[in-house]
XYZ file of C-alpha atoms in Angstrom:
698
model
C 20.835 26.810 3.740
C 21.175 27.185 7.486
C 24.387 29.133 8.336
C 26.905 27.557 10.612
C 26.855 28.413 14.288
C 28.636 31.671 15.187
C 30.506 30.089 18.097
C 32.653 26.965 18.195
C 31.524 23.958 20.235
C 33.486 23.424 23.404
C 34.847 19.947 23.940
C 33.364 19.920 27.474
C 31.402 22.442 29.613
C 33.298 25.028 31.610
C 34.009 23.847 35.156
C 31.642 24.815 37.928
C 34.532 25.548 40.232
C 32.813 28.420 42.013
C 30.310 25.942 43.376
C 32.213 22.711 44.134
C 29.212 20.833 45.514
C 27.307 21.225 42.264
C 30.379 20.200 40.264
C 30.641 17.072 42.299
C 26.993 16.279 41.819
C 27.303 16.652 38.069
C 30.414 14.433 38.014
C 28.753 11.694 40.023
C 27.405 8.435 38.481
C 23.730 7.993 37.770
C 20.897 8.956 35.464
C 20.538 12.530 36.886
C 24.236 13.462 36.682
C 24.484 11.893 33.223
C 21.609 13.947 32.012
C 23.139 17.077 33.627
C 26.439 16.407 31.845
C 24.629 16.068 28.508
C 22.681 19.300 29.007
C 25.922 21.214 30.006
C 27.758 19.777 26.921
C 24.915 21.140 24.725
C 24.933 24.476 26.475
C 28.683 24.801 26.109
C 28.207 25.660 22.452
C 26.822 29.038 23.547
C 29.601 29.987 25.929
C 27.226 30.209 28.930
C 27.846 32.275 32.084
C 27.841 30.631 35.446
C 24.175 31.391 36.101
C 23.170 29.598 32.944
C 25.424 26.563 33.780
C 24.106 26.340 37.296
C 20.396 26.708 36.187
C 20.815 23.957 33.637
C 22.583 21.689 36.074
C 20.067 22.243 38.911
C 17.114 21.559 36.596
C 18.792 18.382 35.203
C 19.719 17.146 38.687
C 16.297 17.798 40.048
C 15.875 17.067 43.750
C 19.387 15.673 43.954
C 20.897 19.210 43.414
C 22.646 20.839 46.324
C 21.288 24.138 47.602
C 23.571 27.201 47.071
C 25.451 28.412 50.123
C 25.108 32.110 49.098
C 22.142 34.011 47.737
C 22.070 34.143 44.007
C 19.182 36.386 42.888
C 19.985 36.105 39.148
C 20.079 32.301 39.367
C 16.756 32.339 41.288
C 15.222 34.426 38.565
C 16.447 31.974 35.910
C 14.909 29.020 37.779
C 11.746 30.986 38.073
C 11.814 31.391 34.266
C 12.213 27.632 33.867
C 9.109 27.047 36.016
C 7.245 29.596 33.958
C 8.267 27.726 30.808
C 6.887 24.522 32.336
C 3.521 26.225 32.427
C 3.832 26.881 28.715
C 4.782 23.238 28.074
C 1.658 22.154 30.035
C -0.470 24.346 27.799
C 1.103 22.906 24.752
C 0.286 19.404 25.967
C -3.450 20.185 25.732
C -5.163 19.048 22.479
C -5.716 22.665 21.332
C -2.225 23.765 22.338
C -0.434 22.827 19.004
C -2.906 24.980 17.025
C -1.484 28.050 18.734
C 2.238 27.338 18.764
C 3.235 30.878 17.718
C 1.159 32.384 20.556
C 2.868 30.026 23.028
C 6.267 31.050 21.739
C 5.377 34.699 22.277
C 3.853 33.939 25.756
C 7.103 32.190 26.734
C 9.256 35.182 25.952
C 6.798 37.505 27.622
C 6.665 35.691 31.001
C 10.432 34.774 31.187
C 11.998 37.767 32.896
C 15.629 36.676 32.222
C 15.981 35.885 28.542
C 19.059 33.736 29.146
C 16.608 31.114 30.265
C 15.724 30.343 26.694
C 19.140 28.923 25.697
C 19.071 26.883 28.870
C 15.658 25.498 27.841
C 17.002 24.577 24.450
C 19.996 22.787 25.904
C 17.848 20.864 28.372
C 15.339 19.846 25.690
C 17.976 18.702 23.213
C 19.608 16.634 25.938
C 16.227 14.983 26.607
C 15.659 14.347 22.920
C 19.127 12.625 22.628
C 18.039 10.264 25.307
C 14.463 9.906 24.228
C 14.832 6.660 22.299
C 14.691 4.818 25.621
C 11.403 6.502 26.710
C 7.871 5.114 26.209
C 6.429 6.129 22.836
C 3.794 8.558 24.181
C 6.412 10.432 26.176
C 8.834 10.449 23.225
C 6.219 11.813 20.880
C 5.250 14.508 23.392
C 8.903 15.701 23.557
C 9.158 15.691 19.739
C 5.995 17.672 19.272
C 7.122 20.303 21.805
C 10.475 20.479 20.142
C 9.023 20.935 16.682
C 6.326 23.437 17.655
C 8.207 25.608 20.193
C 11.899 24.943 20.715
C 13.174 24.557 17.200
C 11.533 27.818 15.918
C 13.047 29.654 18.869
C 16.493 28.179 18.173
C 16.012 29.248 14.521
C 15.108 32.894 15.448
C 18.084 33.013 17.810
C 20.393 31.847 15.145
C 21.518 28.850 17.191
C 21.682 26.786 14.025
C 23.541 23.699 15.283
C 21.051 23.264 18.079
C 18.221 23.963 15.715
C 19.007 21.273 13.172
C 19.592 18.643 15.749
C 16.396 19.443 17.560
C 14.475 19.396 14.259
C 16.129 16.132 13.052
C 15.498 14.284 16.321
C 11.876 15.523 16.538
C 11.262 14.496 12.916
C 12.883 11.101 13.528
C 10.559 10.317 16.468
C 7.379 11.707 14.786
C 7.874 10.303 11.315
C 10.379 7.466 11.638
C 9.631 5.884 8.240
C 9.975 9.160 6.294
C 13.122 9.992 8.226
C 14.728 6.597 7.358
C 13.708 6.884 3.684
C 15.384 10.295 3.262
C 18.388 9.095 5.155
C 18.779 6.246 2.735
C 18.368 8.542 -0.263
C 21.247 10.665 0.925
C 23.270 7.430 0.515
C 25.976 8.588 2.765
C 26.634 9.016 6.460
C 26.521 12.410 8.098
C 30.296 12.300 8.729
C 30.975 11.725 5.032
C 28.655 14.573 4.011
C 30.460 16.895 6.438
C 33.840 15.892 4.979
C 32.536 16.601 1.543
C 31.602 20.125 2.624
C 35.145 20.633 4.169
C 36.712 19.651 0.856
C 34.408 22.071 -0.990
C 35.275 24.915 1.394
C 38.956 24.360 0.958
C 38.772 24.271 -2.790
C 36.720 27.438 -2.942
C 38.950 29.288 -0.548
C 41.923 28.523 -2.786
C 40.132 29.670 -5.933
C 38.950 32.970 -4.358
C 42.461 33.633 -2.949
C 43.975 33.139 -6.456
C 41.449 35.641 -7.827
C 42.466 38.120 -5.120
C 39.090 38.070 -3.286
C 39.220 38.189 0.504
C 36.349 35.981 1.661
C 35.158 33.838 4.552
C 33.678 30.479 3.521
C 31.495 28.447 5.860
C 28.823 25.806 5.484
C 27.481 22.375 6.322
C 25.241 19.847 4.784
C 21.469 20.121 4.835
C 19.933 18.120 7.620
C 17.222 15.616 7.044
C 14.274 17.613 8.301
C 15.259 20.615 6.108
C 15.416 18.404 3.048
C 11.944 16.963 3.779
C 10.520 20.532 4.266
C 11.903 21.675 1.009
C 10.507 18.588 -0.829
C 7.037 19.477 0.691
C 7.311 23.157 -0.118
C 8.489 22.768 -3.740
C 6.467 19.526 -4.274
C 9.500 17.902 -5.953
C 11.159 14.500 -5.456
C 14.450 14.145 -3.741
C 16.389 13.943 -7.000
C 15.350 17.455 -8.028
C 16.772 19.196 -4.918
C 19.942 21.105 -5.733
C 20.827 22.383 -2.204
C 21.375 19.105 -0.302
C 24.897 20.484 0.369
C 25.524 24.129 0.779
C 28.231 26.713 1.585
C 28.171 30.473 2.355
C 30.649 33.071 1.131
C 31.059 36.390 3.005
C 32.918 39.276 1.239
C 33.586 42.896 1.755
C 31.214 44.667 -0.684
C 28.662 44.174 -3.423
C 31.236 44.253 -6.218
C 33.131 41.396 -4.513
C 29.798 39.418 -4.337
C 29.546 39.325 -8.125
C 33.309 38.695 -8.535
C 32.959 35.666 -6.167
C 29.965 34.505 -8.154
C 32.172 34.455 -11.280
C 34.836 32.429 -9.538
C 32.230 29.896 -8.370
C 30.942 29.486 -11.880
C 34.504 29.097 -13.226
C 35.322 26.369 -10.763
C 32.029 24.442 -11.132
C 29.370 24.336 -13.834
C 26.306 26.397 -12.825
C 22.727 25.072 -12.997
C 21.104 27.957 -14.808
C 17.531 27.811 -13.500
C 18.730 27.694 -9.926
C 20.269 31.201 -9.784
C 18.648 33.960 -7.688
C 19.887 37.531 -7.308
C 18.386 38.823 -4.060
C 20.896 41.759 -4.020
C 19.414 43.323 -7.121
C 15.901 42.238 -6.142
C 15.764 41.856 -2.337
C 13.005 39.797 -0.781
C 10.013 41.577 0.662
C 11.460 41.195 4.153
C 14.792 42.825 3.235
C 16.873 39.715 2.801
C 19.804 40.226 0.322
C 22.130 37.562 -1.033
C 23.205 35.787 -4.221
C 22.056 32.098 -4.468
C 23.406 29.712 -7.068
C 23.544 26.000 -7.567
C 26.388 24.220 -9.253
C 27.580 20.683 -10.064
C 30.343 20.357 -7.497
C 33.045 17.753 -6.947
C 32.230 14.236 -7.673
C 29.258 15.380 -9.777
C 27.136 16.239 -6.722
C 24.930 19.302 -6.656
C 25.922 22.116 -4.326
C 24.246 25.439 -3.241
C 26.472 28.498 -2.780
C 25.138 31.638 -1.047
C 27.257 34.824 -1.447
C 26.665 38.161 0.428
C 28.506 40.957 2.194
C 29.195 40.892 5.857
C 26.710 43.746 6.372
C 24.014 41.728 4.601
C 24.924 38.801 6.752
C 24.675 40.844 9.953
C 21.147 42.034 8.902
C 20.103 38.456 8.173
C 21.642 37.025 11.336
C 21.110 39.734 13.992
C 18.436 41.947 12.483
C 15.932 39.043 12.508
C 14.330 40.664 9.478
C 14.925 37.890 6.967
C 15.556 34.246 7.629
C 13.059 33.123 10.246
C 10.062 34.932 8.725
C 10.953 33.488 5.328
C 11.201 29.990 6.800
C 8.138 30.126 9.028
C 5.885 32.569 7.226
C 5.398 34.695 10.303
C 4.234 38.295 10.539
C 5.864 41.402 11.918
C 5.891 42.340 15.685
C 8.339 45.078 16.451
C 8.669 44.324 20.204
C 9.016 40.549 19.701
C 11.729 41.067 17.003
C 13.608 43.523 19.311
C 13.627 40.939 22.074
C 14.856 38.236 19.694
C 17.527 40.525 18.287
C 18.666 41.388 21.804
C 19.035 37.716 22.620
C 21.038 37.018 19.518
C 23.396 39.831 20.318
C 23.863 38.455 23.810
C 24.710 35.091 22.351
C 27.158 36.708 19.951
C 28.896 38.094 23.003
C 32.026 39.325 21.389
C 32.758 42.927 21.139
C 29.876 44.458 23.103
C 29.746 44.952 26.812
C 27.503 42.089 28.161
C 26.738 44.165 31.271
C 25.606 47.127 29.241
C 23.597 44.878 26.959
C 21.869 43.347 29.987
C 21.125 46.819 31.365
C 19.374 47.720 28.152
C 16.815 44.975 28.726
C 14.671 47.226 30.960
C 14.510 50.064 28.344
C 14.933 48.728 24.824
C 12.748 45.685 25.296
C 9.666 46.973 27.120
C 7.088 44.698 25.686
C 4.273 46.525 23.960
C 2.041 43.474 23.842
C 0.553 41.196 26.490
C -0.238 37.540 25.994
C -3.300 36.395 27.772
C -4.832 32.907 28.061
C -8.407 31.817 27.545
C -9.867 29.033 29.757
C -9.144 26.652 26.880
C -5.455 27.540 26.853
C -5.522 29.688 23.673
C -3.132 32.636 23.674
C -4.624 36.031 22.774
C -2.181 38.876 22.249
C -3.328 42.413 23.062
C -1.686 45.897 23.178
C -0.354 46.663 26.656
C -3.034 48.428 28.704
C -5.914 46.571 26.931
C -8.753 45.648 29.293
C -10.770 42.504 29.764
C -13.433 43.912 27.543
C -10.854 44.377 24.784
C -9.893 40.701 25.426
C -13.507 39.685 25.066
C -13.784 41.329 21.635
C -10.455 39.919 20.564
C -11.768 36.379 21.374
C -14.994 36.998 19.312
C -17.274 39.951 18.594
C -20.232 38.069 20.012
C -18.331 37.321 23.228
C -17.649 41.066 23.508
C -21.259 42.042 22.981
C -22.509 39.610 25.573
C -19.779 40.450 28.125
C -21.123 41.229 31.585
C -18.219 40.458 33.837
C -14.801 38.904 33.888
C -12.591 36.669 36.035
C -8.811 37.149 36.201
C -7.006 33.999 37.398
C -10.225 32.871 38.957
C -11.154 36.104 40.696
C -13.891 38.526 39.587
C -12.466 41.894 38.520
C -13.899 45.182 37.204
C -14.344 45.424 33.440
C -11.635 48.107 33.188
C -8.927 45.779 34.549
C -5.864 45.351 32.308
C -4.464 41.828 32.407
C -0.733 40.962 32.331
C 1.037 38.352 30.239
C 0.226 34.832 31.429
C -3.009 35.773 33.083
C -5.981 33.524 32.570
C -9.172 35.490 31.699
C -12.639 34.074 31.690
C -15.455 36.260 30.316
C -18.890 36.021 31.967
C -21.506 36.434 29.311
C -25.304 37.029 29.204
C -27.641 35.179 26.913
C -28.432 38.323 24.904
C -25.938 40.602 23.178
C -26.179 44.115 24.734
C -22.959 46.136 24.897
C -23.003 49.190 27.125
C -22.774 52.648 25.702
C -20.504 53.906 28.474
C -17.885 51.524 27.118
C -17.341 53.960 24.251
C -16.300 56.878 26.446
C -12.483 56.980 26.951
C -12.742 58.529 30.378
C -14.458 55.395 31.718
C -11.501 53.215 30.677
C -13.385 50.169 29.478
C -11.979 49.997 25.985
C -8.390 50.780 24.913
C -8.246 49.163 21.462
C -9.651 50.784 18.373
C -10.790 47.434 17.047
C -13.055 46.802 20.097
C -14.421 50.339 20.057
C -15.304 50.084 16.380
C -17.168 46.845 17.061
C -19.162 48.507 19.903
C -19.874 51.574 17.751
C -21.005 49.394 14.788
C -23.468 47.645 17.127
C -25.164 50.922 18.087
C -25.101 52.213 14.499
C -27.433 49.284 13.636
C -30.067 50.563 16.035
C -32.868 52.783 14.628
C -32.696 56.530 15.078
C -35.412 56.639 17.686
C -33.620 54.158 19.889
C -30.370 56.107 19.568
C -32.188 59.363 20.436
C -33.678 57.821 23.479
C -30.421 56.191 24.668
C -28.435 59.411 24.086
C -31.015 61.442 26.047
C -30.760 58.873 28.901
C -27.030 59.067 28.916
C -27.053 62.948 29.044
C -29.679 63.070 31.808
C -27.745 60.638 33.887
C -24.590 62.731 33.556
C -26.306 66.034 34.314
C -28.130 64.550 37.243
C -24.805 63.284 38.553
C -23.276 66.744 38.460
C -26.490 68.644 39.447
C -26.940 70.351 36.110
C -30.241 68.682 35.103
C -32.423 71.129 33.160
C -29.486 73.377 31.963
C -29.718 75.041 28.614
C -27.852 72.902 26.005
C -27.149 75.780 23.574
C -23.590 76.407 24.790
C -22.729 72.693 24.459
C -24.163 72.558 20.937
C -22.132 75.614 19.915
C -18.840 74.269 21.362
C -19.337 70.736 19.988
C -20.409 72.124 16.577
C -23.786 70.330 16.482
C -26.831 71.866 14.896
C -29.603 70.483 17.146
C -30.220 68.691 20.404
C -31.206 65.608 18.514
C -27.770 65.563 16.801
C -26.194 65.768 20.263
C -28.274 62.806 21.460
C -27.234 60.761 18.395
C -23.521 61.640 18.926
C -23.815 60.674 22.606
C -25.439 57.334 21.804
C -22.739 56.438 19.260
C -19.804 57.474 21.475
C -18.678 60.352 19.221
C -19.287 62.732 22.099
C -18.979 61.858 25.821
C -21.466 63.054 28.467
C -18.490 64.592 30.351
C -17.716 66.755 27.360
C -21.254 68.136 27.452
C -21.300 68.825 31.215
C -17.850 70.493 30.991
C -19.059 72.718 28.208
C -22.173 73.761 30.113
C -19.973 74.612 33.188
C -17.469 76.567 31.114
C -20.352 78.633 29.617
C -21.443 79.603 33.125
C -18.061 81.062 33.927
C -17.417 84.796 33.715
C -15.101 85.838 30.818
C -12.793 87.756 33.152
C -12.362 87.808 36.889
C -12.045 91.240 38.580
C -8.921 92.069 40.610
C -8.666 90.158 43.849
C -9.058 92.418 46.898
C -6.735 92.299 49.794
C -8.086 90.162 52.578
C -6.978 89.947 56.228
C -4.626 87.160 57.311
C -7.234 85.965 59.713
C -9.436 85.023 56.841
C -6.692 82.931 55.128
C -8.859 79.720 55.088
C -12.475 78.994 55.770
C -13.686 76.151 57.870
C -14.474 73.790 55.071
C -11.107 73.883 53.308
C -11.554 76.628 50.652
C -8.934 79.334 50.686
C -10.087 82.955 51.252
C -8.587 83.957 47.947
C -10.694 81.368 46.232
C -13.487 83.853 45.796
C -13.858 87.474 44.632
C -16.649 89.713 45.925
C -17.210 92.737 43.711
C -16.316 95.987 45.508
C -16.056 94.389 49.011
C -12.924 93.460 51.115
C -12.118 92.247 54.568
C -15.060 89.814 54.783
C -15.038 86.276 55.919
C -16.289 83.802 53.300
C -17.375 80.189 53.544
C -18.769 77.499 51.356
C -22.444 76.743 51.954
C -23.077 73.251 53.251
C -26.425 72.942 51.517
C -25.090 72.834 47.930
C -21.299 72.566 48.273
C -20.023 74.451 45.270
C -16.762 73.467 43.553
C -14.688 75.385 41.022
C -16.521 75.295 37.745
C -19.939 75.887 39.363
C -21.709 79.181 38.756
C -21.849 80.767 42.246
C -23.492 83.549 44.225
C -23.016 85.019 47.724
C -25.263 85.805 50.626
C -24.237 88.154 53.397
C -25.025 86.446 56.681
C -25.305 87.988 60.131
C -21.944 87.466 61.886
C -20.521 84.743 59.650
C -19.458 86.756 56.589
C -20.465 85.737 53.106
C -21.928 82.258 52.469
C -21.054 81.050 48.923
C -23.711 78.960 47.237
C -24.224 77.466 43.758
C -26.301 79.865 41.723
C -29.107 77.408 41.330
C -29.208 76.480 45.089
C -32.828 76.289 46.377
C -31.781 77.398 49.836
C -30.153 80.470 48.426
C -33.231 81.313 46.443
C -35.330 81.197 49.611
C -32.894 83.490 51.506
C -32.695 86.067 48.679
C -36.525 86.058 48.306
C -36.757 87.200 51.991
C -33.897 89.649 51.963
C -32.732 90.484 48.375
C -30.329 93.259 49.607
C -28.038 90.558 51.103
C -27.379 88.969 47.776
C -23.682 89.467 46.763
C -22.068 88.853 43.365
C -19.285 86.289 43.792
C -16.861 84.611 41.373
C -14.097 82.084 41.665
C -10.672 83.542 42.331
C -7.337 81.863 42.420
C -7.255 78.141 41.623
C -6.028 75.687 44.296
C -7.176 73.903 47.397
C -9.764 71.234 47.695
C -13.500 71.485 48.252
C -15.884 69.189 50.118
C -18.701 67.647 48.144
C -21.219 64.976 49.038
C -21.775 62.139 46.691
C -24.554 59.510 46.881
C -24.166 55.941 45.621
C -27.016 53.545 45.131
C -25.837 49.932 44.578
C -26.509 46.222 44.851
C -25.066 45.099 48.154
C -22.256 42.676 47.572
C -19.000 41.533 49.124
C -16.071 44.006 48.623
C -18.381 46.803 47.241
C -16.977 49.345 49.681
C -13.458 48.207 48.998
C -13.868 48.632 45.243
C -15.391 52.058 45.619
C -12.715 53.448 47.964
C -9.972 51.925 45.892
C -11.210 53.653 42.755
C -11.514 57.020 44.663
C -8.016 56.636 45.969
C -6.723 55.931 42.400
C -8.159 59.343 41.407
C -6.152 61.034 44.151
C -9.233 62.082 46.081
C -9.439 62.109 49.899
C -12.571 60.750 51.658
C -13.712 62.880 54.645
C -16.628 60.785 55.683
C -18.687 57.701 54.734
C -22.228 56.816 55.852
C -24.040 53.699 54.619
C -27.500 52.200 54.889
C -28.258 48.590 53.833
C -31.621 47.209 52.759
C -31.003 43.552 53.444
C -34.445 42.435 52.240
C -33.885 43.855 48.795
C -30.066 43.409 48.711
C -29.428 47.147 48.237
C -26.974 49.568 49.716
C -26.994 53.373 49.821
C -23.756 55.170 50.577
C -23.078 58.868 51.182
C -19.412 59.981 50.871
C -17.937 63.456 51.493
C -15.072 63.810 49.012
C -12.340 66.471 48.846
C -12.063 67.395 45.088
C -10.039 70.028 43.328
C -12.523 71.139 40.659
C -15.613 70.168 38.703
C -13.594 68.077 36.193
C -12.218 65.825 38.918
C -15.709 65.481 40.349
C -17.255 64.555 36.953
C -14.529 62.066 36.227
C -14.797 60.220 39.544
C -18.657 60.117 39.347
C -18.399 58.495 35.869
C -15.905 55.960 37.047
C -18.018 55.132 40.153
C -20.997 54.443 37.901
C -18.942 51.753 36.217
C -18.150 49.805 39.430
C -19.919 46.396 39.290
C -23.260 46.605 41.110
C -23.420 50.472 41.229
C -26.749 51.658 39.751
C -26.296 55.346 40.361
C -23.540 57.694 41.513
C -24.442 61.400 41.685
C -23.650 64.732 43.426
C -25.901 65.742 46.298
C -27.265 69.258 46.772
């Protein structure tokens, strides 16, 4: 049974007195105004606010609608939602659209910013269906298919039952006219007569319950034709074996009253034994609770009675946990259900504060999924933050393995781009499957879903050990070369990562279990002294050196009152093992410990070597970075944008192009805070399309 609507139908739509020009346009004669009046009449069942009325009227009137004399931002947002919905209708019109109706429903709710648009869409579409008999057959069928696939399920989930059954009946009538007429004849009575029968049943049942001292609300309506046909299909029974053609619902205060009401029903009318279900003692898997019984009612006609408490009814009606999933066989999606529940509460209006309910939209209903389109119009849903590579693997594993690039709404984007709901994503593929190992490392940001990461990892697990060793070694060498640690002893990293041998480390790197950045960070940490000695007092004149490092950034054992500066040849940053050299007249020059220039100076005058360690954290440090890439349009823009996203300033850029080979070499001076930030930005720069190598100079 479909419960009765929670709001009474208005005899006519509320007046649009606050916008007289629109009211006059709706009242005028003609096809447009007549359609607008029809749509407003349907919408009136939902007690719409003025924005909903105006949006419905403006869409129905089309170009004949007058422009508002004052700015109406909420109305504009609703009209934008209607236009977004029209994009979904266009997708549905494609041959493959109907196969993904659930995805289109979710996409619709994701791209409509004001959810009050959905009732407006339902009202407009029902008004079109009521007038569709005069349309050409192709147009009529298109309206019916759209109604059955998208609009009726949304009306069902919103609990707008009266709109739902009429949308379904009209869509069914236009799509299967012969079946519709056959079932209508089998009912052997007009709709008005069936409704009168239900009214008589409700009155008789109310009197019997009152005599038994049971306070109850009784509501109901006859089954509509489409619902009857669906039950015949689902149960695979003929019309004569259906016992719930007519149905009523009884709401009582508590569980004890449910069973007491059941006894009254069975006293008044003879029960049909095999048609009793106790969903209170044995709730359905989705949490639905109610008593269902079928009886032989007045005039010998079968009648279904559902009995439940008001709390059970509220869960079924507003909690969205029961009825629609039972009817449609859908799965769970917490964010989608919260959005539907919010809309149903808004439609209930009543006791809550509508303004407060509207304000909750920005917090309670933050969608945790995005709905993205393939070039064929299929909707793919992904967790929020998923990238285009995640999308590729969601489409098909082989598409992910062969992914080499992506277009977002026709524009080429980096592979770590996260699409938004409604975006059209096209994956550019190679002939051979060859996923990249750096996709597995979270710091690179290429994969956000565990499903896609598992597929990439499984690909590399299939390779032989020798190949994994070679690939792991290549990854590590590339990272250590980037951060100028090539040739460092791996023992500290093996100890920290709890790996027995260097080969184990290479395998872990190749399979994505360990990232190259973890190894380089472990090696840097191993080079740091366990404890820094006390920081000596330094003169105010030496507060900052000329390349941006603070004077208290370094500690020189047993020496104070000396100027210090970072060496330009190797540009150390916090995290590097460092050493000092006492210059003539320029204080102490701080070098990386492995600096070749420092080695030459110390070889000539070893007495000038000074032990130096990092002092207080803070400040930024200049470091030169070299990038070797394929020359292409927007290369420099993509690189500088990525650096800005990392919060790093660029001091200088120099570039040299080899036009004959289509190559570009760039040298950038960056201001970084420490080694970790440098390592991270180098890893991300290596992932920019066209970049062959990004490494630290010196």
